[in-house]
Short mmCIF file of C-alpha atoms in Angstrom, two decimals:
data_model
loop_
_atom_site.label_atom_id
_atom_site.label_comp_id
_atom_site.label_asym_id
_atom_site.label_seq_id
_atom_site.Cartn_x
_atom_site.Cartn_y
_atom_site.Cartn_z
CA UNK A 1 86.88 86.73 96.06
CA UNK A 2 87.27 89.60 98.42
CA UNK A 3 88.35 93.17 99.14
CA UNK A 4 90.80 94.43 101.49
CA UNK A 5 90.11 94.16 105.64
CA UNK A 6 87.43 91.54 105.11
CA UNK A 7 89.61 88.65 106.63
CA UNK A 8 90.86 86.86 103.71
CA UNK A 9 93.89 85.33 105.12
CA UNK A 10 91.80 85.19 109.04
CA UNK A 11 89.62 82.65 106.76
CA UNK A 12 92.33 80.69 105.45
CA UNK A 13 94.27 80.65 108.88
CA UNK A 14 91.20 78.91 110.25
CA UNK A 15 90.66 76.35 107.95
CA UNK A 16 93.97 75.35 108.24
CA UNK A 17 94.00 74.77 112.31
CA UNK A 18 90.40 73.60 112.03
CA UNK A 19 90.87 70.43 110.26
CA UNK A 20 91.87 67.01 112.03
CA UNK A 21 95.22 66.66 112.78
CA UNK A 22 95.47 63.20 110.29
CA UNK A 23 94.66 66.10 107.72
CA UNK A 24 97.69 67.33 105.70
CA UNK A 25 97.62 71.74 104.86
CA UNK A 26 99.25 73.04 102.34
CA UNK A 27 99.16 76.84 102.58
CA UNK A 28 100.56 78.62 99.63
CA UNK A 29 101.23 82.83 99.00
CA UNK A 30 102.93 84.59 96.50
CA UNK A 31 105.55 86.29 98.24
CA UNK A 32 108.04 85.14 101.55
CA UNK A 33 106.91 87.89 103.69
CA UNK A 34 103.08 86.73 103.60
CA UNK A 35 104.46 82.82 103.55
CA UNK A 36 106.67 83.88 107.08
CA UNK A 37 103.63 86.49 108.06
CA UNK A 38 101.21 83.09 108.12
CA UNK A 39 103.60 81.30 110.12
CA UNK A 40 104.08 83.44 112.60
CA UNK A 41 99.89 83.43 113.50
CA UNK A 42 100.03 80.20 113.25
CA UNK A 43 103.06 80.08 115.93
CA UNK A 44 101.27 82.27 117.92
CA UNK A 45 98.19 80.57 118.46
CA UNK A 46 99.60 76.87 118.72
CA UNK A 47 103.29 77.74 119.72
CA UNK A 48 104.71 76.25 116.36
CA UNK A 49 103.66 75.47 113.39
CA UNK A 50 101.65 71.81 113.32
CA UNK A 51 103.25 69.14 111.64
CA UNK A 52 100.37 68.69 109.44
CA UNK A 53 100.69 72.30 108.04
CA UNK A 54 102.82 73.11 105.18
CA UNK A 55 103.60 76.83 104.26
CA UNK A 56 105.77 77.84 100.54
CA UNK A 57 105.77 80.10 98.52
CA UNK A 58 104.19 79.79 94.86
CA UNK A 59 107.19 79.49 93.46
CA UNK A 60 108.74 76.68 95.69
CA UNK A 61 105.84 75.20 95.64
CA UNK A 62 106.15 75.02 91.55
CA UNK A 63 110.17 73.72 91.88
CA UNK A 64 109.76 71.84 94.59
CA UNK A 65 106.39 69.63 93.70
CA UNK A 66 105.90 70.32 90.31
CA UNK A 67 108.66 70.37 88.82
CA UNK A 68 111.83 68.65 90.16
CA UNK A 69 110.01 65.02 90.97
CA UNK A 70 109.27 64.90 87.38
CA UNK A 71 111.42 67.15 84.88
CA UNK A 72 110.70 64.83 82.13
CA UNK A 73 110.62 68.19 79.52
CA UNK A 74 114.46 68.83 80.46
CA UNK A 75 116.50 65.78 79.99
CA UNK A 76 119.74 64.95 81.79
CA UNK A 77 118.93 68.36 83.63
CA UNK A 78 117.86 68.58 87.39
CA UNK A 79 116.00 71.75 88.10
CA UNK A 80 118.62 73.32 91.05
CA UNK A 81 116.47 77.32 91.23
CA UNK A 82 114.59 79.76 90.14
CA UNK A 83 115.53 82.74 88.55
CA UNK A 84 113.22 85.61 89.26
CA UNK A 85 112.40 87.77 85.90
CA UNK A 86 110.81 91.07 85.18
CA UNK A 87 108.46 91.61 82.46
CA UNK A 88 109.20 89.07 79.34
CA UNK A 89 112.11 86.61 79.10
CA UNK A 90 114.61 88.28 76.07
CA UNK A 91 113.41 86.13 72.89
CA UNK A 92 116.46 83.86 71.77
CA UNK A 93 116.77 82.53 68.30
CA UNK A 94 115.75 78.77 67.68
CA UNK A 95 114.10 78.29 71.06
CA UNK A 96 110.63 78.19 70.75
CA UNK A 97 108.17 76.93 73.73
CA UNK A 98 108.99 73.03 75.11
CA UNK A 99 112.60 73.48 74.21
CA UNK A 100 114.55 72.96 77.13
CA UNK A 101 116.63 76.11 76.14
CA UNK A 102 113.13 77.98 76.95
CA UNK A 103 112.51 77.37 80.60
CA UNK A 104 116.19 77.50 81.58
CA UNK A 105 117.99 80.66 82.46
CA UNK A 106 121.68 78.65 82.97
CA UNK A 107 123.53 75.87 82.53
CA UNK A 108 122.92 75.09 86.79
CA UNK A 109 119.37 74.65 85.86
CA UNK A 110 117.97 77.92 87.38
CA UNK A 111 114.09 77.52 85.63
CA UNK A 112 112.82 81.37 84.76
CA UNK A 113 110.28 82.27 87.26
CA UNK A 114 107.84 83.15 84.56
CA UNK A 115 108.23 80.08 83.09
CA UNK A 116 108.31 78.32 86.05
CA UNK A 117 104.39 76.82 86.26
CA UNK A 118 104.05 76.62 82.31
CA UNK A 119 107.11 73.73 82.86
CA UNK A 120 105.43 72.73 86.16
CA UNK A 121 102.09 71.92 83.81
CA UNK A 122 104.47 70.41 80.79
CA UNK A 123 106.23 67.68 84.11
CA UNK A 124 102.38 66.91 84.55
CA UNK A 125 101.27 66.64 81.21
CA UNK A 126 104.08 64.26 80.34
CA UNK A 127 103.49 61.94 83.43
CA UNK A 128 99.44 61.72 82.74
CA UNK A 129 98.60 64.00 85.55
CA UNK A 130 100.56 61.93 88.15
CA UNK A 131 102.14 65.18 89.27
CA UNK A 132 99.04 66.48 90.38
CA UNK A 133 97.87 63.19 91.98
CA UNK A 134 101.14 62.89 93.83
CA UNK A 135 100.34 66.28 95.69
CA UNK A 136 96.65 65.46 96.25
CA UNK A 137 98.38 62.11 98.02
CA UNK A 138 100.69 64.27 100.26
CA UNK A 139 98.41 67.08 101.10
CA UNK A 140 94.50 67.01 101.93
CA UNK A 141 93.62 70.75 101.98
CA UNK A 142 94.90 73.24 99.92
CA UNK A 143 94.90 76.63 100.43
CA UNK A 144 95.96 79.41 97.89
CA UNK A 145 96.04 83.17 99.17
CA UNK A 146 96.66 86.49 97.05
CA UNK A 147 95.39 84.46 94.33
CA UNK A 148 95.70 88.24 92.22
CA UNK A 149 99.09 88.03 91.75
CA UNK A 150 99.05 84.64 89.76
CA UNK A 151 98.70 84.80 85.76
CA UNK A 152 99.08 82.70 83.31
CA UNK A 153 99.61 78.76 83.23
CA UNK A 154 99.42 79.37 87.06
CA UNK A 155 95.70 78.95 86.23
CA UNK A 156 96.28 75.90 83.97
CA UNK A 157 98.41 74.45 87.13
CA UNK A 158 95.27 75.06 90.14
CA UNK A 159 92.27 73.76 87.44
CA UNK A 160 94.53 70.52 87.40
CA UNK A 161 94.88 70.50 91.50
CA UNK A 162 91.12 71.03 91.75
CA UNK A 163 90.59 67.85 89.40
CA UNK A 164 92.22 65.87 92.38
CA UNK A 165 90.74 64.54 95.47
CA UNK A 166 92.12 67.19 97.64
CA UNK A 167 90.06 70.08 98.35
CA UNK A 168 91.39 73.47 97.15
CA UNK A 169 90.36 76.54 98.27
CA UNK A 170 91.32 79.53 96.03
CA UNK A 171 91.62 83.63 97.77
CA UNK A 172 92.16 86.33 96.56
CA UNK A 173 90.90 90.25 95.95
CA UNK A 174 91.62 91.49 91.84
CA UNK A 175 91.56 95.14 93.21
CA UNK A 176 95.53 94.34 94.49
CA UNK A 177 96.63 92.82 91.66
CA UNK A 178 99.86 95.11 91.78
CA UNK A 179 102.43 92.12 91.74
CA UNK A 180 101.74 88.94 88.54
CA UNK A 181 104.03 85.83 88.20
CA UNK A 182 104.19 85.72 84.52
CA UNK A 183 103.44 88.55 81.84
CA UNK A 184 104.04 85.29 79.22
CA UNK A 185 101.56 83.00 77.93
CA UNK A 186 97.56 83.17 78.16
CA UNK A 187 95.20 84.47 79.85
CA UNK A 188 97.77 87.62 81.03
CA UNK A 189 95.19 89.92 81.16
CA UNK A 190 92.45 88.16 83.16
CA UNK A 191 92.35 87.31 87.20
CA UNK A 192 92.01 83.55 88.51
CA UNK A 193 88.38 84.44 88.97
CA UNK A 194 87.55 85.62 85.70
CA UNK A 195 89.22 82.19 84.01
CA UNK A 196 87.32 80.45 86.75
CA UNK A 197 84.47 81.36 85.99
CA UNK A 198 84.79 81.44 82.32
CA UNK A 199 85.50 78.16 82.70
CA UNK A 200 83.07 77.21 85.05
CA UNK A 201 85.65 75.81 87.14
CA UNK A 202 84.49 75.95 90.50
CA UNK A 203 82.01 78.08 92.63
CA UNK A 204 82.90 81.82 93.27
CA UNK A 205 81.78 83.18 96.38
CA UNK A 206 81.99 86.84 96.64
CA UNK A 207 79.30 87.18 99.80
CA UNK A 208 81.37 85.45 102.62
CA UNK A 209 84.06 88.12 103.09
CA UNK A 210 82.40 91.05 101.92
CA UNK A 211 82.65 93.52 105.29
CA UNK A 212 85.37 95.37 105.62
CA UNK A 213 86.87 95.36 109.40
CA UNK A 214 90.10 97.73 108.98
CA UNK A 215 89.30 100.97 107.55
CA UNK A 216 86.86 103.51 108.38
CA UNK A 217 83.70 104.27 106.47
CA UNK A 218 85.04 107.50 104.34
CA UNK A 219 88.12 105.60 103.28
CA UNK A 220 85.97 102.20 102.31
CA UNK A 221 83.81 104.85 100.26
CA UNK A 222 87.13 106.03 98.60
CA UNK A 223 88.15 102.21 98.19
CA UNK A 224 84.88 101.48 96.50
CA UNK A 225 85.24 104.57 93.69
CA UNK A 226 88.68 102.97 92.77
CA UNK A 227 86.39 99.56 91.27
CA UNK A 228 82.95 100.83 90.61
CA UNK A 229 83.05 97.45 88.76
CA UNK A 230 83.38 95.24 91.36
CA UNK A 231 81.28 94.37 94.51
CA UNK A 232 81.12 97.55 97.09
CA UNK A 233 82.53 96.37 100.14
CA UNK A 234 80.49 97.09 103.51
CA UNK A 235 82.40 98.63 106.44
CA UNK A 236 82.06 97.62 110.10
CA UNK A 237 83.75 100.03 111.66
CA UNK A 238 82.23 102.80 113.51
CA UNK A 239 80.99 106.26 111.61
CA UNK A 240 83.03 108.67 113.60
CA UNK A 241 83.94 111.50 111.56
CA UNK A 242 86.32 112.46 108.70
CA UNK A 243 89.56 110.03 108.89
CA UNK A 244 90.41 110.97 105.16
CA UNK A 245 91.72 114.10 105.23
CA UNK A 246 94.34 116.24 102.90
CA UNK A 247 97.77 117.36 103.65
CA UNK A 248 96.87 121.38 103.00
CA UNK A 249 99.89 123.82 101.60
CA UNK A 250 99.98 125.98 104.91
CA UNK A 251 100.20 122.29 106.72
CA UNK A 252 103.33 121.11 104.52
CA UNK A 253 105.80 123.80 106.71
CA UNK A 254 104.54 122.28 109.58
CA UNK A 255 102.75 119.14 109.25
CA UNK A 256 100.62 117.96 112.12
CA UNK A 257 102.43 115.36 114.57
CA UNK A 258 99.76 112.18 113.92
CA UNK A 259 101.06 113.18 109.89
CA UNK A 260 104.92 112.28 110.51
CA UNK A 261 103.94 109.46 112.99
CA UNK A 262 101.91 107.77 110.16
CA UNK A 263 103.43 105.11 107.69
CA UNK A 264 104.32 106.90 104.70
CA UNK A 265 103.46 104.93 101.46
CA UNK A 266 104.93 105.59 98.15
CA UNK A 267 104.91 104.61 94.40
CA UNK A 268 109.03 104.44 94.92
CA UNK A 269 111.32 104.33 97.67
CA UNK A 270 112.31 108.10 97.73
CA UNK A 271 113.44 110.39 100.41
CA UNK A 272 110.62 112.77 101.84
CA UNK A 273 111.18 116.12 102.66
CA UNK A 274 110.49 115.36 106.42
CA UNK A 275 113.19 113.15 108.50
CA UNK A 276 112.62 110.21 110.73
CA UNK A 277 109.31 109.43 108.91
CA UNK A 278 108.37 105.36 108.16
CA UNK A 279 108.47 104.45 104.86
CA UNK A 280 107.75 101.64 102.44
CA UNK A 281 106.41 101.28 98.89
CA UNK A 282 102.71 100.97 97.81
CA UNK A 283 103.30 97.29 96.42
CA UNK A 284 105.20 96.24 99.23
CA UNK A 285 102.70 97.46 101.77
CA UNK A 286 100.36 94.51 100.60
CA UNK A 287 99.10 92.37 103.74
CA UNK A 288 100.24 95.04 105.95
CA UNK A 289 98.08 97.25 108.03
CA UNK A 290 98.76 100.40 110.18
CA UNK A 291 96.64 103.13 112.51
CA UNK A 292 97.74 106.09 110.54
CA UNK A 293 98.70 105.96 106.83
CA UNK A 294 100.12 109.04 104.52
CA UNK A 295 100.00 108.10 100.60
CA UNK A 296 102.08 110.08 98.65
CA UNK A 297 99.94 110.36 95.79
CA UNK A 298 101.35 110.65 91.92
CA UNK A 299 100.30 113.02 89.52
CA UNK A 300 97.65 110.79 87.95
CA UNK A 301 96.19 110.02 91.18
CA UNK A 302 95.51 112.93 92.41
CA UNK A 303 94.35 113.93 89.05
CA UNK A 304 91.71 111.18 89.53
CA UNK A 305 90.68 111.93 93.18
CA UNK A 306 89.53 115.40 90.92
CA UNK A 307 87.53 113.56 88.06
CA UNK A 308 86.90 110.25 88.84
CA UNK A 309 86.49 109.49 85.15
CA UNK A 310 90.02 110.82 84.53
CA UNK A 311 92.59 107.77 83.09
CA UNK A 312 94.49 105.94 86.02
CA UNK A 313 96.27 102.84 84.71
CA UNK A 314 95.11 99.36 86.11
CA UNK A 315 98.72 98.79 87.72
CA UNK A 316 98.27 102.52 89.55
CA UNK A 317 94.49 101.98 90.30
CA UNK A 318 95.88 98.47 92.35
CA UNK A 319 98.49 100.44 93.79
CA UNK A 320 96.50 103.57 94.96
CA UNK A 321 93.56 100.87 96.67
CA UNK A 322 96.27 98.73 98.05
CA UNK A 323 97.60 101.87 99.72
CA UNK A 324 94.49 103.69 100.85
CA UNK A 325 93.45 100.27 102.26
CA UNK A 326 96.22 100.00 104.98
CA UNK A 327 94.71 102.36 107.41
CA UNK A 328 92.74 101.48 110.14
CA UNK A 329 92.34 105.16 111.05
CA UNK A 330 93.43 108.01 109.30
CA UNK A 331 94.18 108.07 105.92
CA UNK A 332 96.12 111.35 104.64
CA UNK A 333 96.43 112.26 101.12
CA UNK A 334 99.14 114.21 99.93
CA UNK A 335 99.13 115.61 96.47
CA UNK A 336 102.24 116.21 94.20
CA UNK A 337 103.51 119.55 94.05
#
């Protein structure tokens, strides 16, 4: 478990090109763009990505392994895709959980993606585990990044992998939980680390990766304030002044060049009021990392850079460290008007 700059995915990169090459790597992420971002280090140290390294998504990894070798729970029915849900699946009448009705969103056999690891751990159950033990067989090493963004029987699905031979190595930081696989089933309201650990799963190590290499000393200190809770991360970057600074009302005429050369970050897409600026959401800026950053802050934000006791909902809180996290020098804050 680990905060943001600390080398999370760095750690899981080299364990993957570390082990023998008669070793089998599965890395897995939650989203395509950090599945195709891993790929492309690992082209660009070896030239192409090893045979002995597997990359998927979560998901694919689900229909693809858990699901489709064994869909005992859906008779007659192949599992063909996924399709990707929002929030909770619409209740229907009569179909209650293990129905095949319940997992599928069609007639082609398109499995909800909420659903998608509860069926993956109903194939398993149904075949004694052999599931499981058929992906411990095919892959060695098993690596699992942005762990955060998992919920549910995701959980349920990794405790069985981790009852195989192959090792499986879990990473993650709760602070950027802004994205979750399923709002369904148990556990919806807990990270992989706290069921871990309730559990006694496995060992937590929160000491490793605990140094922060991006961002700057003022904005780790903001970082910090956002999870009192949690471990303080260090910083390792050099003390060289303010990089945090404010976006003033006299400055918003004429905003300061290094300002509109920054990557603007924002709780929507929306059009600023200055043109030719760089833009992208706050959730989608996950994994990313730039010199100059401008977060366009909302309303409860800003209200809580003013009282840090004041309310700021956990999916906002994620969103706000996620953001402030992406600079590796400064960070400007503009305020709602």
């Amino acid at each position: 478990m680990a905060g943001a700059g600390t080398g999370k995915t760095t750690y899981l990169l080299n364990q993957a090109l570390n082990v023998p090459h008669e070793k089998n790597v599965l890395y897995l992420t939650y989203t395509e763009a950090a599945a195709i971002h891993f790929a492309s280090r690992v082209k660009a140290i070896r030239g192409a990505v090893p045979g002995n390294i597997t990359v998927m998504t979560w998901y694919s990894f689900l229909l693809a392994h858990g699901v489709r070798p064994f869909p005992y729970p859906l008779p007659g029915i192949l599992p063909r895709g996924i399709s990707f849900v929002e929030g909770k699946v619409p209740q229907r009448r009569g179909v209650t959980r293990g129905n095949p009705a319940y997992y599928l969103a069609n007639e082609r056999g398109d499995v909800f993606s909420s659903r998608l690891a509860d069926l993956a751990c109903k194939c398993n159950e149904q075949v004694g585990g052999d599931a499981v033990n058929r992906i411990s067989d095919m892959f060695d090493i098993i690596l699992i990044d942005e762990a955060q963004d998992l919920s549910s029987y995701d959980y349920d699905y990794i405790s069985s992998l981790m009852h195989t031979p192959a090792t499986v190595i879990v990473v993650g930081d709760p602070r950027q939980r802004t994205y979750t696989t399923s709002k369904e089933g148990p556990y919806t309201e807990e990270t992989f680390f706290d069921y871990a650990r309730r559990r006694q799963l496995c060992e937590i190590d929160t000491n490793s990766l605990s140094v922060c290499h991006r961002c700057r000393p003022d904005v780790v200190a903001l970082a910090n304030a956002l999870f009192p809770d949690l471990p303080a991360l260090a910083c390792a970057t050099p003390d060289e002044g303010t990089h945090l600074r404010t976006l003033s009302k006299g400055e918003r005429a004429k905003p300061p060049v290094d300002f509109l050369e920054a990557m603007h970050l924002t709780w929507q897409a929306k059009s600023l009021p200055y043109s030719n600026c760089s833009t992208m959401t706050m959730g989608a800026s996950k994994g990313s990392e730039f010199d100059n950053v401008a977060v366009w802050l909302t309303k409860p934000m800003s209200m809580w850079l003013d009282n840090r006791e004041a309310a700021l909902k956990p999916g906002a809180r994620a969103k706000m460290y996620v953001a402030v996290t992406r600079a590796r020098n400064n960070l400007w804050l503009v305020r709602p008007q």
